[in-house]
mmCIF file of C-alpha atoms in Angstrom:
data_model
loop_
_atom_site.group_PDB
_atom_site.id
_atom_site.type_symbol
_atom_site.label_atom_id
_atom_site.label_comp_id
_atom_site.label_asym_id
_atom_site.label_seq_id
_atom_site.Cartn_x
_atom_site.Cartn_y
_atom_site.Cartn_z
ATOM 1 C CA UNK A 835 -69.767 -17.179 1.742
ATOM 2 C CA UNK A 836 -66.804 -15.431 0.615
ATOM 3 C CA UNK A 837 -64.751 -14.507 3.502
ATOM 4 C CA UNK A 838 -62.393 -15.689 6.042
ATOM 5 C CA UNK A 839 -63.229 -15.458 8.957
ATOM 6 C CA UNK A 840 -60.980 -14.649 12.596
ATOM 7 C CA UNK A 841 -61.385 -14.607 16.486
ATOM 8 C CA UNK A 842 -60.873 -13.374 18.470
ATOM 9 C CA UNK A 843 -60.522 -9.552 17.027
ATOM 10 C CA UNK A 844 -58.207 -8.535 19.442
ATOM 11 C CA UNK A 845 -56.321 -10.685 22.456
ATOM 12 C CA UNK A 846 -54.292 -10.033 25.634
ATOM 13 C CA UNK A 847 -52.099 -13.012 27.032
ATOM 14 C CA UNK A 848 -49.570 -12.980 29.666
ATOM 15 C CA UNK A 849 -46.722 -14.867 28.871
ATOM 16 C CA UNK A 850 -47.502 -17.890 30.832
ATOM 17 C CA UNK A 851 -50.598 -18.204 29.198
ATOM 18 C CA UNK A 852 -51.966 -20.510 26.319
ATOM 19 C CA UNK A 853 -54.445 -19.343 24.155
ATOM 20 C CA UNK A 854 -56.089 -20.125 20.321
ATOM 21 C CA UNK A 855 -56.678 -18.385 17.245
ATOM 22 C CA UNK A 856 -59.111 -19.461 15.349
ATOM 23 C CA UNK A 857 -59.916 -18.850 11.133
ATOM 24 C CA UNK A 858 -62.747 -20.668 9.163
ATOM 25 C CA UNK A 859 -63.354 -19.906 5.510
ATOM 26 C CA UNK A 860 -66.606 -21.811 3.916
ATOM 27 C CA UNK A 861 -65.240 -21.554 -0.200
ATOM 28 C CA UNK A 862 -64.259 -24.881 -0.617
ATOM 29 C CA UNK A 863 -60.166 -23.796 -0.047
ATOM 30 C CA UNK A 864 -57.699 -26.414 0.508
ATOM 31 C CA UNK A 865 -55.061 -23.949 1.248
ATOM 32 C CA UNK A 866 -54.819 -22.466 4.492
ATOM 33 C CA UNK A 867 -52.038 -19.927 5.567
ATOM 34 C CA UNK A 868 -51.175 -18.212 8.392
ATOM 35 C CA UNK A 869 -49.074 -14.700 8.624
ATOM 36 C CA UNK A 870 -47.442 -12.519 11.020
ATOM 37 C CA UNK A 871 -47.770 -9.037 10.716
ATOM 38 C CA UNK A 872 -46.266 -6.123 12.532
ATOM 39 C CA UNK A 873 -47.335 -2.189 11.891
ATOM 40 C CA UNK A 874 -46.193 -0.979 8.673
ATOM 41 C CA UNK A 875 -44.704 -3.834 7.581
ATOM 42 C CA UNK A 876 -45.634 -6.640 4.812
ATOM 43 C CA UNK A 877 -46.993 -9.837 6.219
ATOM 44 C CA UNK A 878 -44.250 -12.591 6.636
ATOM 45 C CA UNK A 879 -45.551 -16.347 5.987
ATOM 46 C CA UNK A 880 -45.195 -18.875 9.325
ATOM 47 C CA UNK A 881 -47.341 -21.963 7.908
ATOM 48 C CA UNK A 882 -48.912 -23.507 4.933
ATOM 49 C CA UNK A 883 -51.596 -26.136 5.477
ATOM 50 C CA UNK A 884 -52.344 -28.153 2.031
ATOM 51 C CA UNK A 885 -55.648 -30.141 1.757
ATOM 52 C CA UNK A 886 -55.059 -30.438 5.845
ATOM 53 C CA UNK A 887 -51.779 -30.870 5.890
ATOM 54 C CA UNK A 888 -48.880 -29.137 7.085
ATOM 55 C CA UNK A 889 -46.748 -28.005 3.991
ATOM 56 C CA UNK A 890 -44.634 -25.085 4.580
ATOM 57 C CA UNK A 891 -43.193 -24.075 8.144
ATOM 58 C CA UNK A 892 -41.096 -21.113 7.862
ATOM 59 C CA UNK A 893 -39.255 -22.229 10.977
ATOM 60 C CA UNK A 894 -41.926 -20.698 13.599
ATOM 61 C CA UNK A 895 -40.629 -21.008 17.021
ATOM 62 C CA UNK A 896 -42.206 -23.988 18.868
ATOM 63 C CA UNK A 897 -44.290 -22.188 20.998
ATOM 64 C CA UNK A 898 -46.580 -21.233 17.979
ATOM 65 C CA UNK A 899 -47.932 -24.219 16.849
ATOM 66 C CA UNK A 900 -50.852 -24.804 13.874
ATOM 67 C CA UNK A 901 -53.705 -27.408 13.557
ATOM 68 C CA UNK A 902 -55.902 -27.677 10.839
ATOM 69 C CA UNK A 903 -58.899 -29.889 12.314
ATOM 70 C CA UNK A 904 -60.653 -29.951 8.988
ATOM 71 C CA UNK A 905 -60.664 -28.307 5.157
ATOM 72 C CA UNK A 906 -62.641 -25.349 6.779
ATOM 73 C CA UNK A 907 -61.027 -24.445 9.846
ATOM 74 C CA UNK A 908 -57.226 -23.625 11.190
ATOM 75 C CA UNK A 909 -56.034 -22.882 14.550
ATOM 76 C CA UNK A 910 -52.860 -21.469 15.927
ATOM 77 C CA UNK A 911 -52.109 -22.085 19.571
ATOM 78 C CA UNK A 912 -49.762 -20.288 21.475
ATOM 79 C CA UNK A 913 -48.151 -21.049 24.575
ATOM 80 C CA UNK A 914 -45.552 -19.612 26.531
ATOM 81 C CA UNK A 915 -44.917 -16.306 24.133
ATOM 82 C CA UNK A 916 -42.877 -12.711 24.170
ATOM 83 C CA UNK A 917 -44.082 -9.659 23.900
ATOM 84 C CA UNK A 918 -42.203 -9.193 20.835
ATOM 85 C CA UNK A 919 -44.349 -11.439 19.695
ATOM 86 C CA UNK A 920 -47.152 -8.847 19.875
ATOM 87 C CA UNK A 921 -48.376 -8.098 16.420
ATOM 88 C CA UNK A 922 -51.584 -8.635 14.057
ATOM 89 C CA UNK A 923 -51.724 -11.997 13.118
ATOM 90 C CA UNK A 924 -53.991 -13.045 9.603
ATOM 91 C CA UNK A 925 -54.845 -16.205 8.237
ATOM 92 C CA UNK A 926 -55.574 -16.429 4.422
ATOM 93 C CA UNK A 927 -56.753 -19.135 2.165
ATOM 94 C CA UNK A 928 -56.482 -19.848 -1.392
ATOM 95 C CA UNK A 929 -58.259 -22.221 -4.050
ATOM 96 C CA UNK A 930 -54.813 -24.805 -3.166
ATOM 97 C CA UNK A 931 -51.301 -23.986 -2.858
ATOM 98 C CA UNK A 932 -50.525 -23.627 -6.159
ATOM 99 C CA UNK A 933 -53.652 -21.344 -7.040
ATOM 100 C CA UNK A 934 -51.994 -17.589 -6.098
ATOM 101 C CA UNK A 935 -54.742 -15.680 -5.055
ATOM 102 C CA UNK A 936 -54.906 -15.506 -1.750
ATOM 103 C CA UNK A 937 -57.602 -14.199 0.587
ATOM 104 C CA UNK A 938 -56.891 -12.579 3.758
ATOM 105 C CA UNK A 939 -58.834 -12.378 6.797
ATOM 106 C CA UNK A 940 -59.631 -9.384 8.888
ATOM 107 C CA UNK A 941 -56.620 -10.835 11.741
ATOM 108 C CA UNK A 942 -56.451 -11.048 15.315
ATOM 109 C CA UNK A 943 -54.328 -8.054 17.610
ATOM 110 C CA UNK A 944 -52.406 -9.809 19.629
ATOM 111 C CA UNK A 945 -50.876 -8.328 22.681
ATOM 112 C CA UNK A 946 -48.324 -10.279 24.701
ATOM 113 C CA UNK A 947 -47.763 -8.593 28.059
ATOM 114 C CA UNK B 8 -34.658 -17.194 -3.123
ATOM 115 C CA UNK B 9 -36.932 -14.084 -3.928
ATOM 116 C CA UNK B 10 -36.746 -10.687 -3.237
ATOM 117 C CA UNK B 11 -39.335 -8.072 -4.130
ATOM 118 C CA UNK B 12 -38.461 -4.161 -3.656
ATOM 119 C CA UNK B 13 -41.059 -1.691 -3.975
ATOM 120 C CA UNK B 14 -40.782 2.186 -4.286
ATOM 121 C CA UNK B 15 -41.798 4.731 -3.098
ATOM 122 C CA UNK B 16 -42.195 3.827 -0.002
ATOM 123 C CA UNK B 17 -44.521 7.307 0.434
ATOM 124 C CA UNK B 18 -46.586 9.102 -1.958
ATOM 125 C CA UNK B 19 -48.686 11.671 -1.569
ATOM 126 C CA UNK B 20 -50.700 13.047 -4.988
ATOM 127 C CA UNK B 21 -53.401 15.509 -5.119
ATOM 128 C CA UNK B 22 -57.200 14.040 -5.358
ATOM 129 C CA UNK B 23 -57.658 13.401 -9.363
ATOM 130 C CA UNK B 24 -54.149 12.848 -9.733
ATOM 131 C CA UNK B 25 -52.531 9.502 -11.017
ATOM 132 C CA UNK B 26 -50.470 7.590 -8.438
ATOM 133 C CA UNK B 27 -47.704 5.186 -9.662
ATOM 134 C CA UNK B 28 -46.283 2.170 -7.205
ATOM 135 C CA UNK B 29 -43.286 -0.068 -8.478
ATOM 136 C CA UNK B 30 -41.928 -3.295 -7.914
ATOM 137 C CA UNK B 31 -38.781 -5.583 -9.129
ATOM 138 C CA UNK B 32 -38.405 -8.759 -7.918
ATOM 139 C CA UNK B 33 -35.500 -11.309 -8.397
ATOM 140 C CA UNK B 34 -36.410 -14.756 -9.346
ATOM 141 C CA UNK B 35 -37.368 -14.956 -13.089
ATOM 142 C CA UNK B 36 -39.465 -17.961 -12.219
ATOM 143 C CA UNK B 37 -41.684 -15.786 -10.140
ATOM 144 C CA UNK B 38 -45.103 -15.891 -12.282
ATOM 145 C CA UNK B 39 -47.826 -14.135 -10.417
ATOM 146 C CA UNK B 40 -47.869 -10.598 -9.251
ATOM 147 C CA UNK B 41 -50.644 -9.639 -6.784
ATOM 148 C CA UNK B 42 -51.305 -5.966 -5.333
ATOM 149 C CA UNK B 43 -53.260 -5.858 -2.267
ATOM 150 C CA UNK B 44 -54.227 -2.467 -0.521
ATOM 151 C CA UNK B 45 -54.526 -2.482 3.477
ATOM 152 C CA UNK B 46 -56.420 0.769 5.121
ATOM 153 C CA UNK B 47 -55.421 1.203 8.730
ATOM 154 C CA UNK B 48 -56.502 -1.952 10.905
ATOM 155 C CA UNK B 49 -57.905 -3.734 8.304
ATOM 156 C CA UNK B 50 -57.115 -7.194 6.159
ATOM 157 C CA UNK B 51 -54.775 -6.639 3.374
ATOM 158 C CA UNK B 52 -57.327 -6.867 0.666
ATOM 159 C CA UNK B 53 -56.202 -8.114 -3.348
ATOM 160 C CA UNK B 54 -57.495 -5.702 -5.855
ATOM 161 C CA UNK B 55 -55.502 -6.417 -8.984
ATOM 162 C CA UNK B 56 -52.905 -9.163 -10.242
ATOM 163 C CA UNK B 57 -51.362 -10.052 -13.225
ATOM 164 C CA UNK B 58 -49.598 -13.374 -14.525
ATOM 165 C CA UNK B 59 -46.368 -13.406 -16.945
ATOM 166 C CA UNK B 60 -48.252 -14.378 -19.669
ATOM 167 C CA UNK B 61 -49.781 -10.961 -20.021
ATOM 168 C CA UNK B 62 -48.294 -7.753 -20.103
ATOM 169 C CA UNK B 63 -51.057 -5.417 -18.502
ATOM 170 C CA UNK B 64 -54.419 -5.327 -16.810
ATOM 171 C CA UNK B 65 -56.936 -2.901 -15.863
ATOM 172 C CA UNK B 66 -59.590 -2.357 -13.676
ATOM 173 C CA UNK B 67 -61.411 0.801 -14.039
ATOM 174 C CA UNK B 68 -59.204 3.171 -12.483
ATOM 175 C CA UNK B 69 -56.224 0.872 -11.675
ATOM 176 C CA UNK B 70 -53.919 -0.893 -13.225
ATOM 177 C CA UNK B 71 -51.050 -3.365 -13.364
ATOM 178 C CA UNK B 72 -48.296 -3.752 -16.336
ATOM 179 C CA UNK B 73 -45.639 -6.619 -16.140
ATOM 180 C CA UNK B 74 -41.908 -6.055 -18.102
ATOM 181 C CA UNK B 75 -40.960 -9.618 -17.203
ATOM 182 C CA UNK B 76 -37.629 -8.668 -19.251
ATOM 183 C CA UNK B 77 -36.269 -6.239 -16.920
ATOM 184 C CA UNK B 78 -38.352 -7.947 -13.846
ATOM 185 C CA UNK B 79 -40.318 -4.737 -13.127
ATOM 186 C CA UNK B 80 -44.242 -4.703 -12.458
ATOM 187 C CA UNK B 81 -46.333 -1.227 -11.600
ATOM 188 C CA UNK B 82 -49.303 -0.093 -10.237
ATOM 189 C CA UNK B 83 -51.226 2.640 -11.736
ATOM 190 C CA UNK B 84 -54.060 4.187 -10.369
ATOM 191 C CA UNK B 85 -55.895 7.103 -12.171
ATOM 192 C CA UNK B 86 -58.289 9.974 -10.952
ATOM 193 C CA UNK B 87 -57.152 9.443 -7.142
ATOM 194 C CA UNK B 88 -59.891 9.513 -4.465
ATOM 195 C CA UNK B 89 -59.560 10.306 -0.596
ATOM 196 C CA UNK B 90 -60.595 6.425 -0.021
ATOM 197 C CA UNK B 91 -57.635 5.505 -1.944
ATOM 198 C CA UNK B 92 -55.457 6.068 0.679
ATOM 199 C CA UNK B 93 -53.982 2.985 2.274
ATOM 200 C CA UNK B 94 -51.032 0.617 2.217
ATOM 201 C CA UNK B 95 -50.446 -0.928 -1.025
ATOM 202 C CA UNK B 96 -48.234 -3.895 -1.344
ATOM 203 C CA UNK B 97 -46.813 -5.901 -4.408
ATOM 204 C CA UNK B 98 -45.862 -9.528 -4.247
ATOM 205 C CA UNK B 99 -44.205 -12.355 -6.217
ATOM 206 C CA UNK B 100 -44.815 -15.569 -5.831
ATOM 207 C CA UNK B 101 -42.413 -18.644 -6.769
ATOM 208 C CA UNK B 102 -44.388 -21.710 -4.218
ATOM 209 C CA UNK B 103 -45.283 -18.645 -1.827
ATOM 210 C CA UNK B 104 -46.019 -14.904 -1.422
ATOM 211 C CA UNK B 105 -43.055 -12.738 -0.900
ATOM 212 C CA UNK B 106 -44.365 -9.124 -0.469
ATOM 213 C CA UNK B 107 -42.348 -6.062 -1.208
ATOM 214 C CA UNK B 108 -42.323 -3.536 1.705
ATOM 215 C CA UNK B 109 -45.113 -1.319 1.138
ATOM 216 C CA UNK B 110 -46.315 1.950 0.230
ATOM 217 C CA UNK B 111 -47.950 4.334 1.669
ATOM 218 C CA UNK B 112 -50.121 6.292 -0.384
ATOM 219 C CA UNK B 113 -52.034 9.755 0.902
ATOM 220 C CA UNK B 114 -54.791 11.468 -1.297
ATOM 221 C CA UNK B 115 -55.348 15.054 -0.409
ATOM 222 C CA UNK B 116 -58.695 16.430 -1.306
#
C-alpha cells in the first residue's frame, strides 16, 4: 500500500461541535504531518508527529489538537472552531522526519458554519 | 528562517510548448527541493525533487536544475499537455517544508 489515506472527504461542523479527522498510511512511515490548506494557497505545516511523538507544533490554536494512537494512524480533533477555520486540511507522511519526501493525502473539506 | 518565492505566479503556454516555474529560497542550509503539482481538489502530489548535491534532474518531460550559488531552483517541463495543467509548487526544506506560493499553469490545446 502506497497511499495515505483521509476521512472523512468532506465535513460540516457547527462551531459548538467536536469532531475527528482521521489519516492512516500502511508504508512503514514514522513521520506523520498534518497541514492546513486554504484555496490557492501553499499548505502551511500545524504538527509533526516523530516515531509517535509530537515534534513540531507550529503554535496551532488549542482547539485543534493531534493524537497519533499508533505508527499507522493520526487524528486531529477539533472542538469549538471558526469558520475561518474552514479550509482543506491534508495529512502527509514521510520515511522519518529527516527523510524529505513527503506524501500527501487526498485531505478532508472542512466547513465550519 | 526560510523563505521560498516562486514566479510566475500564472502561466499560460500553448500545448507542445515548454513551461518554466522558478524558485529562490533564503537559507543556504536548505538541501532538498521538492515540486509537487495539485489539479483542482486533489492532494498535492510530488513529481520531481532534487538535493544540493546535484545540479539537475529529469524525468521524461520535466525537469528540475539547482544553482545553489545564487539560491535559485527551476522547473522545466517540455512538450506541454492539457493534463498538465494544475498548481505547481516548489519547496525548501531546512527540518520542514516551506512551500513557495504557487503557480498556476494553463495548457491550451
Amino acid at each position: 500500500d502506497t497511499e495515505v489515506t483521509q476521512t472523512p472527504k468532506h465535513l460540516v461542523m457547527g462551531m459548538t461541535n467536536k469532531k475527528s479527522l482521521k489519516c492512516e498510511q500502511h508504508m512503514g512511515h514514522r513521520a506523520m504531518y498534518w497541514y492546513k490548506q486554504k484555496a490557492k494557497k501553499p499548505p502551511e505545516l500545524m504538527f509533526v508527529y516523530s516515531y509517535e511523538k509530537l515534534s513540531i507544533n507550529e503554535s496551532v490554536p488549542s482547539r485543534f489538537s493531534p493524537e497519533c494512537p499508533n505508527s499507522s494512524l493520526l487524528n486531529l480533533h477539533l472542538h469549538a472552531l471558526q469558520p475561518e477555520d474552514s479550509a482543506l486540511y491534508l495529512c502527509a507522511s514521510s520515511q522519518d522526519s529527516t527523510s524529505y519526501e513527503q506524501y500527501f493525502g487526498p485531505g478532508t473539506r472542512l466547513t465550519v458554519t | 528562517g526560510e523563505n521560498v518565492e516562486q514566479h510566475p505566479s500564472t502561466l499560460s503556454v500553448q500545448e507542445g510548448d515548454s513551461a518554466v516555474i522558478k524558485c529562490t529560497y533564503s537559507d543556504s542550509a536548505s538541501n532538498y527541493f521538492p515540486w509537487y503539482k495539485q489539479e483542482l481538489g486533489k492532494r498535492p502530489q510530488l513529481i520531481i525533487d532534487i538535493r544540493s548535491n546535484v545540479g539537475e534532474k529529469k524525468d521524461q518531460r520535466i525537469a528540475v536544475t539547482l544553482n545553489k550559488t545564487a539560491k535559485h531552483f527551476s522547473l522545466h517541463i517540455t512538450e506541454t499537455q492539457p493534463e498538465d495543467s494544475a498548481v505547481y509548487f516548489c519547496a525548501g526544506n531546512t527540518g520542514k517544508l516551506i512551500f513557495g506560493q504557487g503557480t498556476t499553469l494553463q495548457v491550451k490545446p
